[in-house]
Amino acid sequence: MRRSGSVGMKSGKVTLVGAGPGGADLITVRGARALATADVVIHDRLADPELLDLAPASAERIPVGKGKGFGATQDAICDLIVNRAASGRQVVRLKGGDPFVFGRGAEELDAIAAAGLEVEVVPGVSSALAAPALAGISLTDRRHSASFTVLTGHRAKDGHNDWEALASSGSTLVVLMAATTASDVAHDLIDAGRPADQPVAFVHAAGTDRQDRRTVALADVARDGCPFPSPTVMVVGEVADPRSVQRARTTSTASLV
Ligand SMILES: C[S@@+](CC[C@H](N)C(=O)[O-])C[C@H]1O[C@@H](n2cnc3c(N)ncnc32)[C@H](O)[C@@H]1O
């Protein structure tokens, strides 16, 4: 993925960096090092703004978040990344969480590779894992769940998810982007057989000083939706209920450590 630049011209490179969730101190050391040598930082809405201070003062900083007030299309973002790197600059593409977990990092990687540019991926701590962990929820717990599945709430109604399989799996479900679709997700899961009284935890703004958590039953979610705005992670399963952990502790045998 290396471009053969003209003689004497500095060759550009793109580093796709996962910013981690929420707080600026949840980026990896490798990600912080990439920022420290960047000529250009192209960053999205969920990356902590404090991370921009890690880049040299001379670095160009370009916000391309797709939230309110921003209109950049994915194609325009890919073109921007490629054009800056093709002009010989060290480009850091900074994305919230991990670039490859509902982050469209694959599309950017393809565009950079198609342009023949050097590219490196620095993984990030995904909110799918970190938001539950920061709220004290263990996604796997041998007393309750041996697996977890990460899905998006965005596509709750388009037939993308096999709700029967998700409901019957017994797997902990981690739903991203469910702030406006949590009610649909909960209805689909109950219709497919998940118990209506199963606990659901919502973790909002994980890793920031605004972090908040609420635990309710799946039927409550079907009725009332998500209690927080975005960004919020929804965790469905017995591991979500702090009381079930307590119950399991008091009834567990010595072999269930
Ligand atoms: C477009 S996805 C990007 C996910 C990101 N690539 C990752 O690995 O965390 C955005 C969703 O991630 C979740 N999210 C990201 N940061 C979060 C945070 N600090 N607290 C809670 N949820 C978060 C929310 O569900 C949000 O709607």
mmCIF file of C-alpha atoms and ligand atoms in Angstrom:
data_model
loop_
_atom_site.group_PDB
_atom_site.id
_atom_site.type_symbol
_atom_site.label_atom_id
_atom_site.label_comp_id
_atom_site.label_asym_id
_atom_site.label_seq_id
_atom_site.Cartn_x
_atom_site.Cartn_y
_atom_site.Cartn_z
ATOM 1 C CA MET A 1 0.000 0.000 0.000
ATOM 2 C CA ARG A 2 2.917 2.303 -0.673
ATOM 3 C CA ARG A 3 2.847 5.043 -3.280
ATOM 4 C CA SER A 4 6.007 5.603 -5.321
ATOM 5 C CA GLY A 5 6.290 9.368 -4.872
ATOM 6 C CA SER A 6 8.372 11.615 -7.128
ATOM 7 C CA VAL A 7 12.062 12.010 -6.267
ATOM 8 C CA GLY A 8 12.665 14.468 -3.430
ATOM 9 C CA MET A 9 9.006 14.581 -2.387
ATOM 10 C CA LYS A 10 8.225 13.480 1.165
ATOM 11 C CA SER A 11 5.922 10.446 0.987
ATOM 12 C CA GLY A 12 2.614 10.774 2.764
ATOM 13 C CA LYS A 13 1.090 8.227 5.063
ATOM 14 C CA VAL A 14 -2.272 7.716 6.710
ATOM 15 C CA THR A 15 -2.641 6.303 10.216
ATOM 16 C CA LEU A 16 -6.167 5.221 11.096
ATOM 17 C CA VAL A 17 -6.248 5.686 14.861
ATOM 18 C CA GLY A 18 -8.916 4.513 17.295
ATOM 19 C CA ALA A 19 -9.406 7.272 19.868
ATOM 20 C CA GLY A 20 -11.060 5.011 22.448
ATOM 21 C CA PRO A 21 -14.334 5.886 24.162
ATOM 22 C CA GLY A 22 -14.943 9.127 26.023
ATOM 23 C CA GLY A 23 -11.934 10.278 28.028
ATOM 24 C CA ALA A 24 -8.744 11.316 26.252
ATOM 25 C CA ASP A 25 -6.658 8.970 28.426
ATOM 26 C CA LEU A 26 -8.320 5.920 26.875
ATOM 27 C CA ILE A 27 -6.357 6.181 23.615
ATOM 28 C CA THR A 28 -3.486 3.696 23.159
ATOM 29 C CA VAL A 29 0.145 4.759 23.562
ATOM 30 C CA ARG A 30 0.691 3.968 19.860
ATOM 31 C CA GLY A 31 -2.245 6.172 18.895
ATOM 32 C CA ALA A 32 -0.891 9.050 21.000
ATOM 33 C CA ARG A 33 2.526 8.677 19.318
ATOM 34 C CA ALA A 34 0.940 8.853 15.866
ATOM 35 C CA LEU A 35 -0.837 12.078 16.853
ATOM 36 C CA ALA A 36 2.424 13.590 18.122
ATOM 37 C CA THR A 37 3.965 13.424 14.616
ATOM 38 C CA ALA A 38 0.880 14.289 12.555
ATOM 39 C CA ASP A 39 0.809 17.054 9.937
ATOM 40 C CA VAL A 40 -2.965 16.705 9.584
ATOM 41 C CA VAL A 41 -5.586 15.324 11.984
ATOM 42 C CA ILE A 42 -8.982 14.482 10.489
ATOM 43 C CA HIS A 43 -11.240 13.750 13.435
ATOM 44 C CA ASP A 44 -14.811 12.722 14.100
ATOM 45 C CA ARG A 45 -17.374 13.845 16.678
ATOM 46 C CA LEU A 46 -16.830 11.077 19.244
ATOM 47 C CA ALA A 47 -13.066 11.533 19.598
ATOM 48 C CA ASP A 48 -12.295 13.563 22.751
ATOM 49 C CA PRO A 49 -11.297 17.120 21.656
ATOM 50 C CA GLU A 50 -8.441 17.042 24.227
ATOM 51 C CA LEU A 51 -6.687 14.503 22.001
ATOM 52 C CA LEU A 52 -6.118 17.223 19.413
ATOM 53 C CA ASP A 53 -3.684 18.827 21.873
ATOM 54 C CA LEU A 54 -1.380 15.835 21.381
ATOM 55 C CA ALA A 55 -0.723 16.909 17.782
ATOM 56 C CA PRO A 56 1.918 19.570 17.024
ATOM 57 C CA ALA A 57 0.588 23.134 17.165
ATOM 58 C CA SER A 58 1.363 23.440 13.464
ATOM 59 C CA ALA A 59 -0.821 20.462 12.503
ATOM 60 C CA GLU A 60 -3.958 21.091 10.499
ATOM 61 C CA ARG A 61 -7.078 19.951 12.382
ATOM 62 C CA ILE A 62 -10.148 19.085 10.330
ATOM 63 C CA PRO A 63 -13.468 18.067 11.982
ATOM 64 C CA VAL A 64 -15.573 15.751 9.817
ATOM 65 C CA GLY A 65 -18.095 14.390 12.338
ATOM 66 C CA LYS A 66 -21.420 13.412 10.845
ATOM 67 C CA GLY A 67 -23.444 14.845 13.731
ATOM 68 C CA LYS A 68 -25.648 17.926 13.705
ATOM 69 C CA GLY A 69 -24.129 20.818 11.780
ATOM 70 C CA PHE A 70 -21.717 18.688 9.765
ATOM 71 C CA GLY A 71 -22.473 17.549 6.277
ATOM 72 C CA ALA A 72 -19.404 15.625 5.170
ATOM 73 C CA THR A 73 -20.293 12.519 3.181
ATOM 74 C CA GLN A 74 -18.181 9.383 3.507
ATOM 75 C CA ASP A 75 -16.901 9.855 -0.058
ATOM 76 C CA ALA A 76 -15.844 13.425 0.744
ATOM 77 C CA ILE A 77 -14.025 12.222 3.873
ATOM 78 C CA CYS A 78 -12.194 9.516 1.898
ATOM 79 C CA ASP A 79 -11.184 12.081 -0.755
ATOM 80 C CA LEU A 80 -9.946 14.480 1.937
ATOM 81 C CA ILE A 81 -7.799 11.802 3.588
ATOM 82 C CA VAL A 82 -6.329 10.657 0.269
ATOM 83 C CA ASN A 83 -5.645 14.183 -1.017
ATOM 84 C CA ARG A 84 -3.870 15.331 2.144
ATOM 85 C CA ALA A 85 -1.664 12.211 2.240
ATOM 86 C CA ALA A 86 -1.001 12.335 -1.513
ATOM 87 C CA SER A 87 0.496 15.790 -1.009
ATOM 88 C CA GLY A 88 3.169 14.194 1.176
ATOM 89 C CA ARG A 89 1.732 14.730 4.648
ATOM 90 C CA GLN A 90 1.444 12.497 7.672
ATOM 91 C CA VAL A 91 -2.297 12.181 8.156
ATOM 92 C CA VAL A 92 -3.942 10.841 11.285
ATOM 93 C CA ARG A 93 -7.560 9.829 10.802
ATOM 94 C CA LEU A 94 -8.863 9.857 14.375
ATOM 95 C CA LYS A 95 -12.069 7.912 14.998
ATOM 96 C CA GLY A 96 -14.014 7.289 18.212
ATOM 97 C CA GLY A 97 -13.586 3.860 19.813
ATOM 98 C CA ASP A 98 -12.117 1.416 17.312
ATOM 99 C CA PRO A 99 -12.040 2.368 13.607
ATOM 100 C CA PHE A 100 -13.454 -0.987 12.512
ATOM 101 C CA VAL A 101 -16.410 -1.250 14.902
ATOM 102 C CA PHE A 102 -19.270 0.553 13.159
ATOM 103 C CA GLY A 103 -16.729 3.195 12.228
ATOM 104 C CA ARG A 104 -16.585 2.885 8.406
ATOM 105 C CA GLY A 105 -12.858 2.367 8.791
ATOM 106 C CA ALA A 106 -12.906 -0.381 6.156
ATOM 107 C CA GLU A 107 -14.174 2.044 3.511
ATOM 108 C CA GLU A 108 -11.424 4.515 4.363
ATOM 109 C CA LEU A 109 -8.785 1.778 4.351
ATOM 110 C CA ASP A 110 -9.964 0.672 0.889
ATOM 111 C CA ALA A 111 -9.831 4.242 -0.460
ATOM 112 C CA ILE A 112 -6.321 4.776 0.903
ATOM 113 C CA ALA A 113 -5.114 1.433 -0.472
ATOM 114 C CA ALA A 114 -6.724 2.119 -3.861
ATOM 115 C CA ALA A 115 -4.762 5.377 -4.019
ATOM 116 C CA GLY A 116 -1.545 3.408 -3.426
ATOM 117 C CA LEU A 117 -0.755 5.249 -0.187
ATOM 118 C CA GLU A 118 0.971 3.839 2.867
ATOM 119 C CA VAL A 119 -1.476 3.132 5.672
ATOM 120 C CA GLU A 120 -1.258 1.862 9.238
ATOM 121 C CA VAL A 121 -4.118 0.902 11.555
ATOM 122 C CA VAL A 122 -3.883 1.603 15.284
ATOM 123 C CA PRO A 123 -6.775 -0.166 17.020
ATOM 124 C CA GLY A 124 -8.781 1.612 19.665
ATOM 125 C CA VAL A 125 -10.707 0.564 22.754
ATOM 126 C CA SER A 126 -14.235 0.142 21.414
ATOM 127 C CA SER A 127 -17.189 1.503 23.370
ATOM 128 C CA ALA A 128 -18.795 -1.908 22.762
ATOM 129 C CA LEU A 129 -16.378 -3.347 25.327
ATOM 130 C CA ALA A 130 -15.395 -0.261 27.298
ATOM 131 C CA ALA A 131 -18.810 1.212 28.131
ATOM 132 C CA PRO A 132 -19.981 -1.985 29.872
ATOM 133 C CA ALA A 133 -16.590 -2.416 31.567
ATOM 134 C CA LEU A 134 -16.542 1.171 32.828
ATOM 135 C CA ALA A 135 -19.995 0.562 34.312
ATOM 136 C CA GLY A 136 -18.824 -2.623 36.036
ATOM 137 C CA ILE A 137 -20.570 -5.012 33.618
ATOM 138 C CA SER A 138 -18.661 -8.119 32.573
ATOM 139 C CA LEU A 139 -19.867 -9.116 29.070
ATOM 140 C CA THR A 140 -18.925 -12.721 29.651
ATOM 141 C CA ASP A 141 -19.355 -14.285 33.049
ATOM 142 C CA ARG A 142 -19.295 -18.035 33.407
ATOM 143 C CA ARG A 143 -22.273 -17.834 35.750
ATOM 144 C CA HIS A 144 -24.453 -16.085 33.168
ATOM 145 C CA SER A 145 -23.130 -15.816 29.634
ATOM 146 C CA ALA A 146 -20.343 -17.470 27.658
ATOM 147 C CA SER A 147 -20.429 -15.114 24.666
ATOM 148 C CA PHE A 148 -21.446 -11.679 23.502
ATOM 149 C CA THR A 149 -22.679 -10.245 20.219
ATOM 150 C CA VAL A 150 -22.274 -6.636 19.087
ATOM 151 C CA LEU A 151 -24.968 -5.215 16.832
ATOM 152 C CA THR A 152 -26.312 -1.882 15.695
ATOM 153 C CA GLY A 153 -29.738 -0.559 16.639
ATOM 154 C CA HIS A 154 -29.799 1.501 13.440
ATOM 155 C CA ARG A 155 -30.811 -1.437 11.354
ATOM 156 C CA ALA A 156 -33.319 -2.786 13.843
ATOM 157 C CA LYS A 157 -36.223 -2.730 11.425
ATOM 158 C CA ASP A 158 -34.661 -3.588 8.067
ATOM 159 C CA GLY A 159 -34.475 -7.351 8.503
ATOM 160 C CA HIS A 160 -30.695 -7.236 8.885
ATOM 161 C CA ASN A 161 -30.731 -8.967 12.261
ATOM 162 C CA ASP A 162 -31.802 -12.556 12.801
ATOM 163 C CA TRP A 163 -33.801 -11.847 15.972
ATOM 164 C CA GLU A 164 -34.690 -15.513 16.558
ATOM 165 C CA ALA A 165 -31.012 -16.451 16.554
ATOM 166 C CA LEU A 166 -30.092 -13.463 18.740
ATOM 167 C CA ALA A 167 -32.917 -14.188 21.193
ATOM 168 C CA SER A 168 -32.242 -17.903 21.528
ATOM 169 C CA SER A 169 -28.444 -17.650 21.691
ATOM 170 C CA GLY A 170 -28.311 -16.708 25.368
ATOM 171 C CA SER A 171 -25.438 -14.447 24.337
ATOM 172 C CA THR A 172 -25.080 -11.040 25.996
ATOM 173 C CA LEU A 173 -26.167 -8.478 23.380
ATOM 174 C CA VAL A 174 -24.332 -5.168 23.055
ATOM 175 C CA VAL A 175 -26.318 -2.723 20.962
ATOM 176 C CA LEU A 176 -24.647 0.418 19.613
ATOM 177 C CA MET A 177 -26.499 3.361 18.056
ATOM 178 C CA ALA A 178 -29.726 2.364 19.806
ATOM 179 C CA ALA A 179 -30.613 5.710 21.426
ATOM 180 C CA THR A 180 -33.590 6.178 19.095
ATOM 181 C CA THR A 181 -34.307 2.540 18.236
ATOM 182 C CA ALA A 182 -34.033 0.791 21.624
ATOM 183 C CA SER A 183 -37.808 0.291 21.803
ATOM 184 C CA ASP A 184 -37.843 -1.465 18.389
ATOM 185 C CA VAL A 185 -34.878 -3.622 19.411
ATOM 186 C CA ALA A 186 -36.594 -4.632 22.656
ATOM 187 C CA HIS A 187 -39.899 -5.435 20.881
ATOM 188 C CA ASP A 188 -38.081 -7.592 18.326
ATOM 189 C CA LEU A 189 -36.179 -9.460 21.031
ATOM 190 C CA ILE A 190 -39.290 -10.126 23.128
ATOM 191 C CA ASP A 191 -41.253 -11.252 20.030
ATOM 192 C CA ALA A 192 -38.369 -13.601 19.224
ATOM 193 C CA GLY A 193 -38.343 -15.110 22.719
ATOM 194 C CA ARG A 194 -36.056 -13.128 25.038
ATOM 195 C CA PRO A 195 -37.689 -12.930 28.499
ATOM 196 C CA ALA A 196 -39.500 -9.624 28.994
ATOM 197 C CA ASP A 197 -38.017 -9.332 32.495
ATOM 198 C CA GLN A 198 -34.428 -9.745 31.303
ATOM 199 C CA PRO A 199 -32.201 -6.910 32.559
ATOM 200 C CA VAL A 200 -31.012 -4.216 30.189
ATOM 201 C CA ALA A 201 -28.302 -1.710 31.149
ATOM 202 C CA PHE A 202 -27.817 1.577 29.336
ATOM 203 C CA VAL A 203 -24.407 3.223 29.695
ATOM 204 C CA HIS A 204 -24.267 6.832 28.551
ATOM 205 C CA ALA A 205 -21.149 8.900 27.750
ATOM 206 C CA ALA A 206 -18.833 6.191 29.055
ATOM 207 C CA GLY A 207 -15.374 7.303 30.099
ATOM 208 C CA THR A 208 -16.376 10.951 30.510
ATOM 209 C CA ASP A 209 -17.375 12.888 33.618
ATOM 210 C CA ARG A 210 -20.974 12.691 32.321
ATOM 211 C CA GLN A 211 -21.017 8.878 32.420
ATOM 212 C CA ASP A 212 -24.351 7.519 33.639
ATOM 213 C CA ARG A 213 -25.937 4.066 33.896
ATOM 214 C CA ARG A 214 -29.484 2.816 34.248
ATOM 215 C CA THR A 215 -30.759 -0.764 34.491
ATOM 216 C CA VAL A 216 -34.353 -1.668 33.581
ATOM 217 C CA ALA A 217 -36.275 -4.698 32.279
ATOM 218 C CA LEU A 218 -36.529 -5.466 28.557
ATOM 219 C CA ALA A 219 -40.299 -4.821 28.683
ATOM 220 C CA ASP A 220 -39.632 -1.324 30.088
ATOM 221 C CA VAL A 221 -37.345 -0.608 27.142
ATOM 222 C CA ALA A 222 -40.025 -1.789 24.693
ATOM 223 C CA ARG A 223 -42.440 0.674 26.316
ATOM 224 C CA ASP A 224 -40.207 3.654 27.094
ATOM 225 C CA GLY A 225 -37.170 3.362 24.806
ATOM 226 C CA CYS A 226 -33.676 4.482 25.779
ATOM 227 C CA PRO A 227 -33.463 6.734 28.864
ATOM 228 C CA PHE A 228 -30.418 8.642 27.513
ATOM 229 C CA PRO A 229 -29.485 10.476 24.333
ATOM 230 C CA SER A 230 -26.555 9.362 22.140
ATOM 231 C CA PRO A 231 -23.858 8.199 22.786
ATOM 232 C CA THR A 232 -25.275 5.280 24.730
ATOM 233 C CA VAL A 233 -24.519 1.554 24.728
ATOM 234 C CA MET A 234 -27.332 -0.917 25.486
ATOM 235 C CA VAL A 235 -26.435 -4.239 27.127
ATOM 236 C CA VAL A 236 -29.071 -7.002 27.157
ATOM 237 C CA GLY A 237 -28.608 -10.065 29.353
ATOM 238 C CA GLU A 238 -28.300 -11.341 32.905
ATOM 239 C CA VAL A 239 -24.821 -9.816 33.215
ATOM 240 C CA ALA A 240 -26.479 -6.378 33.046
ATOM 241 C CA ASP A 241 -28.173 -6.727 36.412
ATOM 242 C CA PRO A 242 -25.875 -5.927 39.330
ATOM 243 C CA ARG A 243 -28.220 -7.871 41.646
ATOM 244 C CA SER A 244 -27.810 -11.058 39.582
ATOM 245 C CA VAL A 245 -24.075 -10.899 40.171
ATOM 246 C CA GLN A 246 -24.766 -10.634 43.890
ATOM 247 C CA ARG A 247 -27.269 -13.548 43.767
ATOM 248 C CA ALA A 248 -24.807 -15.707 41.835
ATOM 249 C CA ARG A 249 -22.099 -14.982 44.397
ATOM 250 C CA THR A 250 -24.252 -16.106 47.280
ATOM 251 C CA THR A 251 -25.399 -19.325 45.528
ATOM 252 C CA SER A 252 -22.237 -20.284 43.630
ATOM 253 C CA THR A 253 -20.255 -23.423 44.392
ATOM 254 C CA ALA A 254 -16.506 -23.461 44.918
ATOM 255 C CA SER A 255 -15.957 -24.574 41.299
ATOM 256 C CA LEU A 256 -17.761 -21.506 39.927
ATOM 257 C CA VAL A 257 -15.034 -18.970 40.540
HETATM 258 C C1 LIG B 1 -20.925 5.138 14.918
HETATM 259 S S1 LIG B 1 -20.772 4.154 16.345
HETATM 260 C C2 LIG B 1 -19.029 4.189 16.522
HETATM 261 C C3 LIG B 1 -18.500 3.165 17.472
HETATM 262 C C4 LIG B 1 -16.998 3.279 17.703
HETATM 263 N N1 LIG B 1 -16.272 3.001 16.496
HETATM 264 C C5 LIG B 1 -16.528 2.367 18.823
HETATM 265 O O1 LIG B 1 -15.790 1.394 18.564
HETATM 266 O O2 LIG B 1 -16.841 2.647 19.972
HETATM 267 C C6 LIG B 1 -21.332 5.261 17.588
HETATM 268 C C7 LIG B 1 -21.979 4.546 18.764
HETATM 269 O O3 LIG B 1 -20.989 4.049 19.640
HETATM 270 C C8 LIG B 1 -21.455 4.103 20.964
HETATM 271 N N2 LIG B 1 -20.540 4.959 21.748
HETATM 272 C C9 LIG B 1 -19.432 5.550 21.314
HETATM 273 N N3 LIG B 1 -18.789 6.188 22.318
HETATM 274 C C10 LIG B 1 -19.533 5.991 23.430
HETATM 275 C C11 LIG B 1 -19.406 6.384 24.788
HETATM 276 N N4 LIG B 1 -18.368 7.124 25.224
HETATM 277 N N5 LIG B 1 -20.363 5.990 25.666
HETATM 278 C C12 LIG B 1 -21.408 5.245 25.274
HETATM 279 N N6 LIG B 1 -21.576 4.847 23.989
HETATM 280 C C13 LIG B 1 -20.656 5.198 23.079
HETATM 281 C C14 LIG B 1 -22.879 4.651 20.925
HETATM 282 O O4 LIG B 1 -23.778 3.551 20.836
HETATM 283 C C15 LIG B 1 -22.847 5.428 19.623
HETATM 284 O O5 LIG B 1 -24.148 5.595 19.090
#
